[in-house]
Every structure is written in C-alpha cells, then in structure tokens.
Tab-separated table of C-alpha atoms and ligand atoms in Angstrom:
chain	number	residue	atom	x	y	z
H	1	ASN	CA	15.956	14.054	-10.593
H	2	PHE	CA	13.087	14.909	-8.261
H	3	VAL	CA	10.961	12.334	-6.492
H	4	VAL	CA	8.217	14.898	-5.995
H	5	GLU	CA	7.413	18.089	-7.896
H	6	LEU	CA	4.420	20.236	-7.023
H	7	LYS	CA	3.642	23.052	-9.405
H	8	ASP	CA	1.227	25.784	-8.320
H	9	ILE	CA	-0.889	23.444	-6.238
H	10	CYS	CA	-4.102	24.925	-4.860
H	11	LYS	CA	-6.655	23.154	-2.729
H	12	LYS	CA	-10.024	24.705	-1.956
H	13	PHE	CA	-12.667	23.239	0.327
H	14	GLU	CA	-16.254	24.312	0.011
H	15	LEU	CA	-18.374	23.794	3.110
H	16	GLU	CA	-21.855	25.294	3.499
H	17	HIS	CA	-21.003	28.150	1.087
H	18	MET	CA	-17.828	28.858	3.025
H	19	GLN	CA	-14.694	28.483	0.951
H	20	THR	CA	-11.342	27.633	2.517
H	21	ASP	CA	-8.113	27.960	0.552
H	22	ALA	CA	-6.240	25.220	2.340
H	23	LEU	CA	-3.230	25.408	-0.042
H	24	LYS	CA	-2.349	28.430	-2.158
H	25	ASN	CA	-0.003	28.067	-5.136
H	26	ILE	CA	2.354	25.599	-3.487
H	27	ASN	CA	5.578	24.902	-5.344
H	28	LEU	CA	7.735	22.172	-3.928
H	29	GLN	CA	10.511	19.926	-5.157
H	30	ILE	CA	11.800	17.014	-3.134
H	31	LYS	CA	15.098	15.448	-4.254
H	32	LYS	CA	15.942	11.797	-3.915
H	33	GLY	CA	17.589	11.222	-0.553
H	34	GLU	CA	16.262	14.395	1.027
H	35	TYR	CA	14.719	14.575	4.476
H	36	LEU	CA	12.209	17.410	4.436
H	37	SER	CA	10.366	18.594	7.490
H	38	ILE	CA	7.279	20.777	7.142
H	39	SER	CA	5.963	22.434	10.261
H	40	GLY	CA	3.191	24.820	11.041
H	41	PRO	CA	0.283	25.439	13.378
H	42	SER	CA	-2.987	23.532	13.362
H	43	GLY	CA	-5.070	24.389	10.314
H	44	CYS	CA	-2.176	25.618	8.175
H	45	GLY	CA	-2.669	22.899	5.573
H	46	LYS	CA	-0.262	20.138	6.622
H	47	SER	CA	-2.789	17.282	6.402
H	48	THR	CA	-4.114	18.596	3.105
H	49	LEU	CA	-0.616	18.749	1.651
H	50	LEU	CA	0.205	15.240	2.855
H	51	SER	CA	-3.045	13.878	1.411
H	52	ILE	CA	-2.164	15.305	-1.971
H	53	LEU	CA	1.438	14.017	-1.788
H	54	GLY	CA	0.026	10.607	-0.819
H	55	MET	CA	-2.424	10.612	-3.716
H	56	LEU	CA	-5.293	10.322	-1.250
H	57	ASP	CA	-6.811	13.571	-2.495
H	58	ALA	CA	-6.505	15.539	-5.716
H	59	PRO	CA	-5.549	19.233	-5.830
H	60	SER	CA	-8.118	21.777	-7.044
H	61	SER	CA	-5.527	22.994	-9.508
H	62	GLY	CA	-1.825	22.647	-10.271
H	63	GLU	CA	0.343	19.703	-11.189
H	64	TYR	CA	1.861	16.869	-9.174
H	65	LEU	CA	4.688	14.900	-10.692
H	66	LEU	CA	5.790	11.751	-8.836
H	67	ASN	CA	9.051	10.407	-10.231
H	68	GLY	CA	8.437	12.636	-13.240
H	69	LYS	CA	4.979	11.211	-13.952
H	70	ASN	CA	1.878	13.415	-13.840
H	71	VAL	CA	-0.299	11.797	-11.191
H	72	ALA	CA	-3.514	13.274	-12.657
H	73	GLU	CA	-3.022	11.272	-15.832
H	74	LEU	CA	-3.049	7.906	-14.074
H	75	SER	CA	-6.207	5.777	-14.167
H	76	ASP	CA	-7.772	4.834	-10.831
H	77	THR	CA	-6.221	1.347	-10.959
H	78	GLU	CA	-2.813	2.625	-12.002
H	79	GLY	CA	-2.987	5.370	-9.359
H	80	ALA	CA	-3.776	2.854	-6.629
H	81	ARG	CA	-0.902	0.671	-7.823
H	82	VAL	CA	1.538	3.599	-7.828
H	83	ARG	CA	0.373	4.739	-4.383
H	84	ASN	CA	0.799	1.257	-2.906
H	85	LYS	CA	4.225	0.767	-4.428
H	86	GLU	CA	5.835	4.226	-4.320
H	87	ILE	CA	4.488	5.799	-1.118
H	88	GLY	CA	5.035	4.693	2.462
H	89	PHE	CA	2.718	6.265	5.003
H	90	ILE	CA	3.432	6.701	8.689
H	91	PHE	CA	0.555	8.001	10.811
H	92	GLN	CA	0.347	9.460	14.270
H	93	SER	CA	-1.968	6.575	15.275
H	94	PHE	CA	0.226	3.738	13.813
H	95	ASN	CA	-2.797	2.159	12.060
H	96	LEU	CA	-1.628	-1.398	12.652
H	97	ILE	CA	-4.092	-4.260	12.528
H	98	ASP	CA	-4.390	-5.631	16.074
H	99	GLU	CA	-5.712	-9.059	15.036
H	100	ILE	CA	-2.595	-10.074	13.087
H	101	ASN	CA	0.996	-10.282	14.265
H	102	VAL	CA	3.878	-7.985	13.469
H	103	PHE	CA	5.129	-10.106	10.603
H	104	ASP	CA	1.740	-10.143	8.868
H	105	ASN	CA	1.241	-6.392	9.449
H	106	ILE	CA	4.541	-5.648	7.742
H	107	ALA	CA	3.865	-8.115	4.911
H	108	LEU	CA	0.398	-6.635	4.213
H	109	PRO	CA	1.364	-4.066	1.533
H	110	LEU	CA	3.034	-6.872	-0.465
H	111	SER	CA	-0.227	-8.823	-0.623
H	112	TYR	CA	-1.917	-6.003	-2.623
H	113	ARG	CA	0.604	-6.410	-5.409
H	114	ASP	CA	-0.419	-7.667	-8.865
H	115	ASN	CA	2.623	-9.879	-8.873
H	116	LYS	CA	2.561	-11.104	-5.317
H	117	PRO	CA	6.079	-12.124	-4.277
H	118	SER	CA	6.713	-15.720	-3.160
H	119	ASN	CA	6.505	-16.575	0.536
H	120	ALA	CA	10.289	-16.832	0.685
H	121	GLU	CA	10.687	-13.386	-0.852
H	122	ILE	CA	8.080	-11.989	1.535
H	123	LYS	CA	9.889	-13.483	4.521
H	124	GLN	CA	13.197	-12.082	3.430
H	125	LYS	CA	11.826	-8.611	2.828
H	126	VAL	CA	9.903	-8.507	6.150
H	127	GLU	CA	12.963	-9.601	8.069
H	128	GLU	CA	15.070	-6.986	6.325
H	129	CYS	CA	12.589	-4.231	7.197
H	130	ILE	CA	12.072	-5.209	10.837
H	131	GLU	CA	15.848	-5.208	11.279
H	132	LEU	CA	16.014	-1.610	9.931
H	133	VAL	CA	13.782	-0.517	12.834
H	134	GLY	CA	15.589	-2.716	15.403
H	135	LEU	CA	12.692	-5.012	16.340
H	136	SER	CA	13.750	-8.381	14.903
H	137	SER	CA	12.852	-10.148	18.174
H	138	ARG	CA	9.188	-9.023	17.985
H	139	LEU	CA	8.008	-10.500	14.703
H	140	LEU	CA	5.541	-12.895	16.297
H	141	HIS	CA	4.152	-10.404	18.785
H	142	TYR	CA	0.791	-8.745	18.297
H	143	PRO	CA	0.650	-4.916	18.147
H	144	LYS	CA	-1.010	-4.591	21.572
H	145	GLN	CA	1.907	-6.477	23.166
H	146	LEU	CA	4.249	-3.667	22.103
H	147	SER	CA	4.833	-0.149	23.455
H	148	GLY	CA	3.642	2.815	21.421
H	149	GLY	CA	7.162	3.536	20.215
H	150	GLN	CA	7.625	-0.084	19.135
H	151	GLN	CA	4.284	-0.042	17.313
H	152	GLN	CA	5.395	3.058	15.455
H	153	ARG	CA	8.625	1.346	14.460
H	154	VAL	CA	6.573	-1.594	13.137
H	155	SER	CA	4.511	0.849	11.096
H	156	ILE	CA	7.768	2.259	9.654
H	157	ALA	CA	8.851	-1.273	8.713
H	158	ARG	CA	5.476	-1.764	7.003
H	159	ALA	CA	5.957	1.487	5.109
H	160	LEU	CA	9.373	0.332	3.889
H	161	VAL	CA	8.377	-3.121	2.676
H	162	THR	CA	7.536	-2.097	-0.929
H	163	ASN	CA	10.751	-0.051	-1.346
H	164	PRO	CA	8.789	3.155	-1.737
H	165	SER	CA	10.197	6.275	-3.400
H	166	ILE	CA	9.237	8.405	-0.406
H	167	LEU	CA	8.075	8.086	3.188
H	168	LEU	CA	5.253	10.470	4.136
H	169	VAL	CA	5.182	10.994	7.866
H	170	ASP	CA	2.256	12.578	9.721
H	171	GLU	CA	3.109	13.594	13.302
H	172	ALA	CA	4.982	10.367	13.955
H	173	THR	CA	5.747	11.217	17.553
H	174	GLY	CA	2.374	12.793	18.437
H	175	ASN	CA	1.216	9.851	20.560
H	176	LEU	CA	4.597	9.028	22.102
H	177	ASP	CA	6.442	10.008	25.245
H	178	SER	CA	9.666	11.807	24.563
H	179	LYS	CA	11.938	8.765	25.014
H	180	SER	CA	9.986	6.665	22.479
H	181	GLY	CA	9.719	9.707	20.262
H	182	ASP	CA	13.494	10.079	20.281
H	183	ALA	CA	13.884	6.401	19.283
H	184	VAL	CA	11.462	6.798	16.395
H	185	MET	CA	13.177	9.934	15.185
H	186	GLU	CA	16.504	8.134	15.290
H	187	VAL	CA	15.058	5.455	13.026
H	188	PHE	CA	14.115	8.133	10.482
H	189	SER	CA	17.602	9.697	10.688
H	190	ASN	CA	19.250	6.304	10.103
H	191	LEU	CA	16.951	5.463	7.224
H	192	ASN	CA	17.666	8.833	5.626
H	193	GLN	CA	21.411	8.289	6.022
H	194	GLN	CA	20.944	5.051	4.090
H	195	GLY	CA	19.208	6.946	1.284
H	196	THR	CA	15.506	6.918	2.134
H	197	THR	CA	13.625	10.036	1.014
H	198	ILE	CA	11.392	11.419	3.735
H	199	CYS	CA	8.773	14.158	3.975
H	200	ALA	CA	7.505	14.664	7.513
H	201	VAL	CA	4.843	17.102	8.699
H	202	THR	CA	4.556	18.182	12.303
H	203	HIS	CA	3.426	21.014	14.532
H	204	ASP	CA	6.143	19.880	16.925
H	205	THR	CA	9.328	21.797	16.128
H	206	ARG	CA	11.457	19.770	18.592
H	207	TYR	CA	12.654	17.310	16.005
H	208	MET	CA	13.036	19.600	13.015
H	209	ASP	CA	16.820	19.632	12.998
H	210	HIS	CA	16.861	15.912	12.185
H	211	ALA	CA	15.781	16.976	8.714
H	212	SER	CA	18.082	18.127	5.912
H	213	ARG	CA	15.599	20.871	4.938
H	214	GLN	CA	12.928	22.626	6.890
H	215	LEU	CA	9.913	24.532	5.611
H	216	LYS	CA	7.240	26.382	7.454
H	217	LEU	CA	3.660	26.393	6.300
H	218	LEU	CA	1.319	29.185	7.376
H	219	ASP	CA	-2.230	29.628	6.060
H	220	GLY	CA	-1.543	27.422	3.027
H	221	VAL	CA	1.740	29.029	1.862
H	222	PHE	CA	5.396	28.319	2.567
H	223	TRP	CA	7.197	31.009	4.543
H	224	GLN	CA	10.853	31.824	4.406
H	225	ASN	CA	12.396	32.113	7.848
H	226	GLU	CA	13.344	35.703	7.027
H	227	GLU	CA	9.719	36.626	6.273
H	228	ILE	CA	8.527	34.999	9.459
H	229	ARG	CA	11.005	36.971	11.518
H	230	GLN	CA	9.815	40.171	9.928
H	231	ALA	CA	6.177	39.257	10.507
H	232	ILE	CA	6.673	38.661	14.239
J	1	ADP	P1	-3.427	20.985	9.414
J	1	ADP	O1	-3.206	19.585	9.044
J	1	ADP	O2	-2.214	21.853	9.294
J	1	ADP	O3	-4.039	21.104	10.778
J	1	ADP	P2	-5.500	20.913	7.382
J	1	ADP	O4	-4.781	20.563	6.120
J	1	ADP	O5	-6.222	19.815	8.070
J	1	ADP	O6	-4.461	21.645	8.383
J	1	ADP	O7	-6.523	22.069	7.106
J	1	ADP	C1	-6.229	23.253	6.368
J	1	ADP	C2	-7.475	24.073	6.255
J	1	ADP	O8	-8.435	23.432	5.407
J	1	ADP	C3	-8.197	24.317	7.586
J	1	ADP	O9	-8.752	25.598	7.544
J	1	ADP	C4	-9.265	23.206	7.589
J	1	ADP	O10	-10.364	23.621	8.382
J	1	ADP	C5	-9.613	23.131	6.116
J	1	ADP	N1	-10.051	21.761	5.718
J	1	ADP	C6	-9.309	20.630	5.745
J	1	ADP	N2	-9.992	19.595	5.291
J	1	ADP	C7	-11.238	20.060	5.007
J	1	ADP	C8	-12.433	19.441	4.478
J	1	ADP	N3	-12.492	18.162	4.177
J	1	ADP	N4	-13.515	20.257	4.301
J	1	ADP	C9	-13.458	21.564	4.570
J	1	ADP	N5	-12.376	22.194	5.051
J	1	ADP	C10	-11.276	21.465	5.268
J	2	ADP	P1	-4.577	16.428	12.207
J	2	ADP	O1	-4.762	17.430	13.314
J	2	ADP	O2	-4.292	15.060	12.673
J	2	ADP	O3	-3.616	16.955	11.180
J	2	ADP	P2	-7.035	17.426	11.173
J	2	ADP	O4	-7.823	17.737	12.399
J	2	ADP	O5	-6.371	18.537	10.477
J	2	ADP	O6	-5.971	16.270	11.492
J	2	ADP	O7	-7.990	16.706	10.121
J	2	ADP	C1	-8.537	15.449	10.374
J	2	ADP	C2	-9.466	15.136	9.199
J	2	ADP	O8	-10.575	16.043	9.198
J	2	ADP	C3	-8.781	15.301	7.853
J	2	ADP	O9	-9.154	14.227	7.002
J	2	ADP	C4	-9.281	16.614	7.286
J	2	ADP	O10	-9.387	16.563	5.882
J	2	ADP	C5	-10.649	16.713	7.926
J	2	ADP	N1	-10.979	18.137	8.264
J	2	ADP	C6	-10.159	19.041	8.807
J	2	ADP	N2	-10.775	20.226	8.930
J	2	ADP	C7	-12.027	20.038	8.457
J	2	ADP	C8	-13.164	20.881	8.315
J	2	ADP	N3	-13.128	22.160	8.664
J	2	ADP	N4	-14.300	20.354	7.806
J	2	ADP	C9	-14.328	19.094	7.424
J	2	ADP	N5	-13.307	18.252	7.533
J	2	ADP	C10	-12.170	18.704	8.036
C-alpha cells in the first residue's frame, strides 16, 4: 500500500565529460498518510530526487512505482495526465501567476483535465482548498497583494485542488521569514493529520520534527543517523 516506491534509482549527469552521480541506488517507500522529510546539504541530490518523484525527469536506471504503477511504462500523454492529477508541487518561489487572482490560480490545475469539471464543481473545490489553508477571505486578491507566507498557502491550495496522491515540497519556507514559515509548516502538519501524504525536501533542519519520518541525503545516498554520528 505504498504511494511511492523507488527501487535502486540512479541518476547520472554528464557535463563536458564530467560525470556526476547525483543519486546512487536510492530505495525509498512512502506510505499513504506519511509525512516524510528529506534533508541534506546543497548538492546532495534533493532537487534531482524531487524531479524524479514529480515525473519531471527520468532516472538513469531503477524503477519508480507511483500507486503501484511503473511510471516508465506510461506514454507521454498518460504521464502528463498522471503528473497533473496525482502530484501536487510546492516550490520555494510559489510560482503563482501574478496576472490572475487567487481563485483562478487555484483552479488552474483543474483546467488541464480531460474531463474539465463544471464551474459549480470548480467553485466548490477551490473554496474547499482555500479554507484548508485559512485564506478564504482572499479569493479575489491578486498574488502581489498577499504576503509571501499567504502566497505560499495559496500555492498549497493549488497543489491540493486535484486531490493528489502526494504533495512534493521543495524548500517551502526558503523565501519566508520565520513567522510566515511557521504558519506554512502548520498548514502542512494539519493537512497531514487529515491524511495528506507529504514528501518535503529541505536543507533547513528547523522544521524536520513536523514530519513523521526523517531521512538524510548525503552525496546521493540516504544515511542512517547512526552512520552520520560515526562519520562525524
Ligand atoms: P540539491 O538539490 O541537494 O542541491 P541537486 O539535486 O541539485 O542537489 O544536485 C545533485 C548533484 O547533481 C550536484 O552535484 C549537481 O551539481 C548535479 N546536477 C544536478 N542537476 C544537474 C544537471 N542538470 N546537469 C549536471 N549536473 C547536475
Ligand atoms: P535548489 O538549490 O533550489 O535546490 P539547484 O541549485 O540545486 O536548486 O538547481 C537548480 C536547477 O539547476 C535544477 O534544475 C538543477 O537540475 C540544475 N542544476 C543544478 N546543478 C547543476 C549543474 N552542475 N549543471 C547544470 N545544471 C544544474
């Protein structure tokens, strides 16, 4: 009953005859309802791992099962559909569209659907998601009229609107002061308590104890805490 299963995932980059092993034989299973935090220093492979989990990049070798389905066997169209439906992304930089209001930003992932929901269904879903992040009064605002922390909460609502299987979070608090960062982390904790599966990567260890499981990535491999202690 795993949402995500990575089996022996390797990722190599080749740049001007220099080869980097960004990920080395990564094995990872994420259970439904889990809140996993992956931390590690710059360059350890966090972005690479998140790109693979988010189906934005393919591994050099190994297998990725999402809800039991081998991602490599999906066609491009099917892969795009699965990514849009099953994966919610949250980025450090929010990635909201400044020209449209909060409602339309949150509704956007629904408009890429083959079977686009009715306007009434869209309205209901957007209102449900904005309430989950505590910003119901801001639906008609534009992103630039909101604080950084509020913008990040809007981006969380947008990530939730398709009922994804997992939220992938990349340094969610990286651009926020600590008070807004705390508010955003509280949203993740609440969502997880209501059953949302989360995988968050960060080099910021401050918020790691919000997670139900913590892994450390160093030079493309997971380290057990015990091994790290011995290495220091
Ligand atoms: P992190 O997100 O933890 O900072 P990355 O996943 O971005 O780490 O990078 C892991 C390693 O892979 C680093 O050595 C980085 O330089 C290398 N790398 C990442 N992306 C590329 C790329 N597109 N081409 C070449 N090397 C890359
Ligand atoms: P972050 O610090 O936000 O995790 P990174 O600096 O690791 O982001 O990477 C930003 C982008 O640059 C990523 O898309 C990554 O694949 C790419 N990248 C990282 N390192 C290299 C590299 N050595 N050569 C080429 N591209 C890279």
